Short mmCIF file of C-alpha atoms in Angstrom, two decimals:
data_model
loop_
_atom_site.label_atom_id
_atom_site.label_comp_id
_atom_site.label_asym_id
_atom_site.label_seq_id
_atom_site.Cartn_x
_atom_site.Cartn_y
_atom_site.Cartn_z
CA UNK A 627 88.99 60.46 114.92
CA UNK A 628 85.81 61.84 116.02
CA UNK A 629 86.46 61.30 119.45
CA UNK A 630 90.05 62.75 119.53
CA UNK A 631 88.78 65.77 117.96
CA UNK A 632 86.04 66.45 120.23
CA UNK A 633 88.52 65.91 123.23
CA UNK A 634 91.20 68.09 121.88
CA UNK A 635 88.51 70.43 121.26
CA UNK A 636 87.65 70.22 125.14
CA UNK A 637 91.30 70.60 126.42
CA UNK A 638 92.81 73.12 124.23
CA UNK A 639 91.51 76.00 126.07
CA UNK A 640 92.42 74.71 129.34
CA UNK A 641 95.69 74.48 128.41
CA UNK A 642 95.57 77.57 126.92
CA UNK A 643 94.46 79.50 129.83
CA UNK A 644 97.14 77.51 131.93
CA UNK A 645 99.89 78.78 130.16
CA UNK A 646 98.92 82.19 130.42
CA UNK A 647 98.51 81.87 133.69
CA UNK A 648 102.12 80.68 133.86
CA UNK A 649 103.02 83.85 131.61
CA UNK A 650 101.06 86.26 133.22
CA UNK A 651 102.55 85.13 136.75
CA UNK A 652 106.26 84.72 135.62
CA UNK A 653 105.41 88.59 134.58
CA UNK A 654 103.91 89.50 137.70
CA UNK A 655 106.99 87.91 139.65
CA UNK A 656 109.22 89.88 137.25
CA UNK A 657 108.05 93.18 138.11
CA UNK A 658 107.37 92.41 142.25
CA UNK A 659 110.60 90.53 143.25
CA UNK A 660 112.84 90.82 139.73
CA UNK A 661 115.76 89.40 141.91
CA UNK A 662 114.74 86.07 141.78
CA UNK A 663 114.82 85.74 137.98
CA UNK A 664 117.75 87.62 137.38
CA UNK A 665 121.27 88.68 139.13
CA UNK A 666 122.24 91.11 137.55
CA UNK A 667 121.69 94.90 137.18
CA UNK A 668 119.79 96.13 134.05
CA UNK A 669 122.04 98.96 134.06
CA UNK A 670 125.53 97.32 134.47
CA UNK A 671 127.37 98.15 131.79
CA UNK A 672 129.99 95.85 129.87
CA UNK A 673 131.94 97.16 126.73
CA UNK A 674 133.48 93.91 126.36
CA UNK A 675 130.56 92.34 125.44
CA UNK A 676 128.51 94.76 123.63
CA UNK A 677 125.95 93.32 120.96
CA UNK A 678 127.03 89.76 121.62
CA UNK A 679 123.95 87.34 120.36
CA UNK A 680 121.86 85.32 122.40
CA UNK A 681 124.01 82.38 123.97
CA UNK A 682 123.53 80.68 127.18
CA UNK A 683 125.34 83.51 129.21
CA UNK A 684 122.77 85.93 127.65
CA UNK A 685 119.57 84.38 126.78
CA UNK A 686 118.48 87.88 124.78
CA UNK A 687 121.94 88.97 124.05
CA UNK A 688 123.32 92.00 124.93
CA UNK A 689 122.88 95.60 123.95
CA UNK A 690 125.08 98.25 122.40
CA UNK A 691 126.21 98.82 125.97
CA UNK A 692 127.10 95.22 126.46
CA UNK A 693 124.09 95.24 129.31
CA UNK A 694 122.15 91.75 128.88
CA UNK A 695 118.81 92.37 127.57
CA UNK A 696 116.96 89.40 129.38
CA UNK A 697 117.93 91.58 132.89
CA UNK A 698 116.31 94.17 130.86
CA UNK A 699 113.21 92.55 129.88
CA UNK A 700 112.90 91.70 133.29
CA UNK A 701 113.24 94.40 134.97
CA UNK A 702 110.84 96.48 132.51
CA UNK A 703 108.07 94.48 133.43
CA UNK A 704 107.33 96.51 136.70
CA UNK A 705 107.35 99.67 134.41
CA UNK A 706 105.34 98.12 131.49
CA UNK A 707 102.53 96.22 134.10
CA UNK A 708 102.68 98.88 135.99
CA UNK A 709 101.23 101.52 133.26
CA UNK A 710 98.87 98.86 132.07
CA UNK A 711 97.71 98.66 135.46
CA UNK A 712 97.73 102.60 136.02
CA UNK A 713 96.30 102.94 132.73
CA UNK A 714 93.15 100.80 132.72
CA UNK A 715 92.55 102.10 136.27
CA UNK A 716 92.64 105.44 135.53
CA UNK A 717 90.22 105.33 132.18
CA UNK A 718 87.49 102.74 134.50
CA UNK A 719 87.99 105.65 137.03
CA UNK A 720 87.35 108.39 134.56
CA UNK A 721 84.75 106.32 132.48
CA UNK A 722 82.75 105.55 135.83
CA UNK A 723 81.96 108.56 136.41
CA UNK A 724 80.92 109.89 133.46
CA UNK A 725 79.26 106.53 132.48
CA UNK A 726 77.03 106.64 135.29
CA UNK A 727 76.43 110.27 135.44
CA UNK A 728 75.37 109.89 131.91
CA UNK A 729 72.96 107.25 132.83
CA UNK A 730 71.52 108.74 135.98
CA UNK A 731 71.37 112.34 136.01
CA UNK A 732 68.55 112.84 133.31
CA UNK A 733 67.89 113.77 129.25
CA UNK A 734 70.04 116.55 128.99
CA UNK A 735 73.03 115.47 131.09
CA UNK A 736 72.75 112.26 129.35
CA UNK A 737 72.92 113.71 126.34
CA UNK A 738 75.65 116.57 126.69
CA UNK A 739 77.71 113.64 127.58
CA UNK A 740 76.78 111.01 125.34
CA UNK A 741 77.85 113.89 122.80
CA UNK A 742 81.02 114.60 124.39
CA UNK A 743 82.20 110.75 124.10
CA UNK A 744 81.10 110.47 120.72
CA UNK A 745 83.19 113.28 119.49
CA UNK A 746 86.48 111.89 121.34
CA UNK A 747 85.21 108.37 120.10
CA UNK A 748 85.87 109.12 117.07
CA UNK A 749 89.51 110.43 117.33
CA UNK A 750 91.63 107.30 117.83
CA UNK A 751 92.85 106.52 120.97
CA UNK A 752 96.77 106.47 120.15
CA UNK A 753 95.59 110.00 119.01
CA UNK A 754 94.64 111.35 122.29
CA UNK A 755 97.36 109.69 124.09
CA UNK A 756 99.57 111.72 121.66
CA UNK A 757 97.64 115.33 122.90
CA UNK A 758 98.15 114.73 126.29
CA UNK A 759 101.94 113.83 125.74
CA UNK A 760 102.05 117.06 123.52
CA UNK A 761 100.91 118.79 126.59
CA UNK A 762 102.87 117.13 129.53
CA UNK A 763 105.76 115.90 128.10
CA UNK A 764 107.08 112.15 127.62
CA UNK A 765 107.36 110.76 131.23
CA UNK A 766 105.95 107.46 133.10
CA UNK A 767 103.07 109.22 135.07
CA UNK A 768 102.35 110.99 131.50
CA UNK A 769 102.60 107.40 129.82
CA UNK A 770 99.83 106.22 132.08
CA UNK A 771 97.66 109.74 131.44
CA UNK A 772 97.71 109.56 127.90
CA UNK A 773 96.74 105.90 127.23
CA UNK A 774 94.11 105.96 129.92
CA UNK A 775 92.62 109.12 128.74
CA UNK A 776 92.85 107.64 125.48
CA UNK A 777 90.75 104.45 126.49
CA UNK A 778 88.05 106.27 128.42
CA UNK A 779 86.11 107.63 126.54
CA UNK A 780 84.92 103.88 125.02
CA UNK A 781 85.01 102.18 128.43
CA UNK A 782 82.48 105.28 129.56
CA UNK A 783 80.16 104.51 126.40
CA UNK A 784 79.86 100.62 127.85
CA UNK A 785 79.36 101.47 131.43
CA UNK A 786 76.62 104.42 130.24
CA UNK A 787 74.59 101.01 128.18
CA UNK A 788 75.45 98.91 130.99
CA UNK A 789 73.77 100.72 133.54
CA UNK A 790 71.00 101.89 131.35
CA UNK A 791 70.18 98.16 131.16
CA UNK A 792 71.07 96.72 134.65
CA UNK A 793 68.47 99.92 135.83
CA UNK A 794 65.38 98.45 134.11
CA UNK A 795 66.10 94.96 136.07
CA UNK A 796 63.55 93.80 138.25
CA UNK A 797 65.48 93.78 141.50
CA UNK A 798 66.00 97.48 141.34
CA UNK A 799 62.18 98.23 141.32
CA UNK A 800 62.13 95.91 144.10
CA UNK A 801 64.40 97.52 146.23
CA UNK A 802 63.30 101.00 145.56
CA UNK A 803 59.77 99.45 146.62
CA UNK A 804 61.12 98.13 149.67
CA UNK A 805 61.99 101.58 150.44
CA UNK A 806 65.73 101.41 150.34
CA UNK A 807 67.21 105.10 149.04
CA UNK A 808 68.37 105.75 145.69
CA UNK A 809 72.12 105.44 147.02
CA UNK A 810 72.03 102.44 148.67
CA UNK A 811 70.37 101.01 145.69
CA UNK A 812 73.26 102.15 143.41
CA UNK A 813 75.46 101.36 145.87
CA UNK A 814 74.21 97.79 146.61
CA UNK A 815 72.54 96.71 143.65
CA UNK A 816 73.01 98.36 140.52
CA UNK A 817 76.86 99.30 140.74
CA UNK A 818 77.62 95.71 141.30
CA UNK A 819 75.71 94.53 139.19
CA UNK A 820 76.77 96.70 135.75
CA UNK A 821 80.49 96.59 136.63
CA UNK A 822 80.86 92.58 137.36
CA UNK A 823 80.68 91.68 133.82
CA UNK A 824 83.23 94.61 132.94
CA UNK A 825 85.68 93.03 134.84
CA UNK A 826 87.06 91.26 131.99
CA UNK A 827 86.85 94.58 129.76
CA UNK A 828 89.35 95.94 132.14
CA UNK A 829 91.37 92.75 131.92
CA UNK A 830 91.51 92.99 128.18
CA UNK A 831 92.14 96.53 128.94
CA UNK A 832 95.42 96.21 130.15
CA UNK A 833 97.00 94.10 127.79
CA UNK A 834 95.91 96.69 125.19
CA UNK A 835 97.62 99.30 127.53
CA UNK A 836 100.74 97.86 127.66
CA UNK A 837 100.63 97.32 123.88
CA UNK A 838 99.71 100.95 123.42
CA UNK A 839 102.26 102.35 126.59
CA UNK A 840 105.33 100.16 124.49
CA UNK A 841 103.81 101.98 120.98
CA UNK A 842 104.63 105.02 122.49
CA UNK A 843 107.72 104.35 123.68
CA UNK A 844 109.14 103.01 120.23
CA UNK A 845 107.86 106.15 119.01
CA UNK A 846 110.44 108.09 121.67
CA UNK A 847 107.37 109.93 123.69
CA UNK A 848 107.24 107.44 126.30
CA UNK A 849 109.33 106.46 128.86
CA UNK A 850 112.86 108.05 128.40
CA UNK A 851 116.10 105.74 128.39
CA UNK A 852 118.03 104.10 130.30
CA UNK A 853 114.79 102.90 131.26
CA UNK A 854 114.13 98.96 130.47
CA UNK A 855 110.24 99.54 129.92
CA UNK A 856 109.65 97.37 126.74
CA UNK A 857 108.64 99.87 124.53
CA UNK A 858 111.78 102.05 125.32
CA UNK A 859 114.03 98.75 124.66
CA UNK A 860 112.28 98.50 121.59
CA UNK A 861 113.17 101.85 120.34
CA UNK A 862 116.95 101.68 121.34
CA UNK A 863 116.66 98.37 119.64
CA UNK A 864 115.45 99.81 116.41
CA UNK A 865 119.00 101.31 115.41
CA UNK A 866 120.69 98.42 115.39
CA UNK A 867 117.84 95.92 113.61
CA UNK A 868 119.39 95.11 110.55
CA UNK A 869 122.47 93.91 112.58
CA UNK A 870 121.52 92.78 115.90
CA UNK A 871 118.06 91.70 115.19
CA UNK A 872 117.44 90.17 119.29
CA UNK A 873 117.35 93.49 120.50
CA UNK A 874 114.07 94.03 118.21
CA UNK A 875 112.39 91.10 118.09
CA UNK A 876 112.79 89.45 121.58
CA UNK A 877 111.21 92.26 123.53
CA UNK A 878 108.62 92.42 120.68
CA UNK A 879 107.92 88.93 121.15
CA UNK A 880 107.74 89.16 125.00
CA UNK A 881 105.28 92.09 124.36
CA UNK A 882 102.60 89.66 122.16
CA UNK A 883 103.17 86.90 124.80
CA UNK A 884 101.92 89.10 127.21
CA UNK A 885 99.16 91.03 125.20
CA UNK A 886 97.67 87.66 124.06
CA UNK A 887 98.15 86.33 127.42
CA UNK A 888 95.94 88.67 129.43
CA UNK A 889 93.73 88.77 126.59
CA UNK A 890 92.88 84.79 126.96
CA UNK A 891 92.49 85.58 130.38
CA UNK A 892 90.05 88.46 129.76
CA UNK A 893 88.36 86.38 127.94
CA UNK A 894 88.04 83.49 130.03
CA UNK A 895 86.45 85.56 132.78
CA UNK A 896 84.20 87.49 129.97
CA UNK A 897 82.57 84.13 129.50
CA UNK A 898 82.43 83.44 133.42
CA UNK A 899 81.14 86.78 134.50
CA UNK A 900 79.22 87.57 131.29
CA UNK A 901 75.69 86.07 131.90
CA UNK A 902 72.54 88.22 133.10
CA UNK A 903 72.92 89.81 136.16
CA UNK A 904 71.63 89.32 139.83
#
């Protein structure tokens, strides 16, 4: 018993990162080449079949258009990846910068900014992304501005600690002896070395993007309809929940697999790329 334990204990995870492999990829297909998963149109638009549950015709059913929501689904993946892609790339971009600044331009820069990302720290994140669709407007490109200006501000507080501590390593001292410039040392040495274990941060990062992106959405300042992003599917599900309850909870669903997908992922890599740096 023992024995079976131990090994179940050993293979679990494997399989577990296997299959979200197999998620994450049947995802990534989904929003590159959506034509080889489905036929149809997510638009197409069949009043003869409108709110019909899931059969074998339509795997998700249909909506109160008679559209089938699997075509849906997979056709809102490139919209939903895509801003948890955006997203995450835009808050490493903006938290980069003022990470490193933070950490390398001196005691009062470093504090003005530490400052600065404590006070937006402690707004919550949804919170921000909510100002900046107050300001722009509900829109894709504004879906990707307010969740990754809403996850900056704590990427930029690991990157500042990050470098802080990567910058007291031994090899830095070295090469500044060997009379390298402080750029190429950055450039060479300390930038890889603080951001490689932050590569699963931003993995983990946009899972919680799309999770976040798809929040806003159900709350109708995200994408606008007829868009098939998974959040917008969710909120023109909403209506018809107590009747038509696929239209809720299958998108939901797909929306977890894929959160907790990437997030096994992220952490799979946080334990590969996590140890001391060279």
């Amino acid at each position: 018993m023992s024995t079976l334990t131990v090994t179940r204990a050993v293979h679990l995870p494997k399989v577990g990162t296997v299959l979200s492999l197999l998620v994450v990829a049947f995802v990534v297909a989904a929003a590159l080449v959506p034509g080889l998963l489905v036929d149809g149109s997510p638009t197409a638009i069949d009043l003869k079949s409108t709110l019909e549950a899931p059969s074998w015709a339509h795997p998700f059913g249909t909506d109160d258009a008679g559209r089938d929501l699997f075509t849906r689904v997979v056709h809102g993946a490139r919209e939903s990846l895509g801003i948890g892609l955006g997203a995450t790339a835009l808050a490493f971009v903006i938290a980069i910068g003022l990470g490193f600044t933070a950490a390398l331009a001196g005691r009062v820069v470093d504090a003005a900014i530490t400052r600065v990302l404590e006070v937006a720290f402690a707004f919550p994140a949804l919170l921000l992304a909510l100002l900046v669709i107050a300001v722009r407007g509900p829109s894709l490109a504004t879906s990707i501005a307010a969740v990754g200006i809403g996850s900056a501000p704590g990427y930029a507080r690991m990157i500042r600690g990050q470098v802080l501590a990567v910058r007291q390593a031994g090899f830095i001292e070295a090469a500044a002896a060997l009379g390298h410039g402080w750029f190429t040392v950055i450039r060479r040495h300390l930038f890889p070395n603080a951001m490689r274990p932050l590569v699963a941060v931003a993995t983990l990062g946009v899972g919680q993007s799309i999770v976040w992106a798809s929040a806003l959405s159900f709350l109708g300042l995200g994408v606008a309809p007829p868009s098939s992003e998974w959040g917008a599917l969710l909120d023109a599900g909403r209506l018809h929940i107590t009747t038509s309850w696929w239209l809720e909870i299958l998108p939901g669903v797909v929306i977890v697999l894929v959160a907790i997908s990437v997030t096994s992922l992220g952490r799979t890599l946080q334990n590969r790329l996590g140890g001391a740096a060279r």
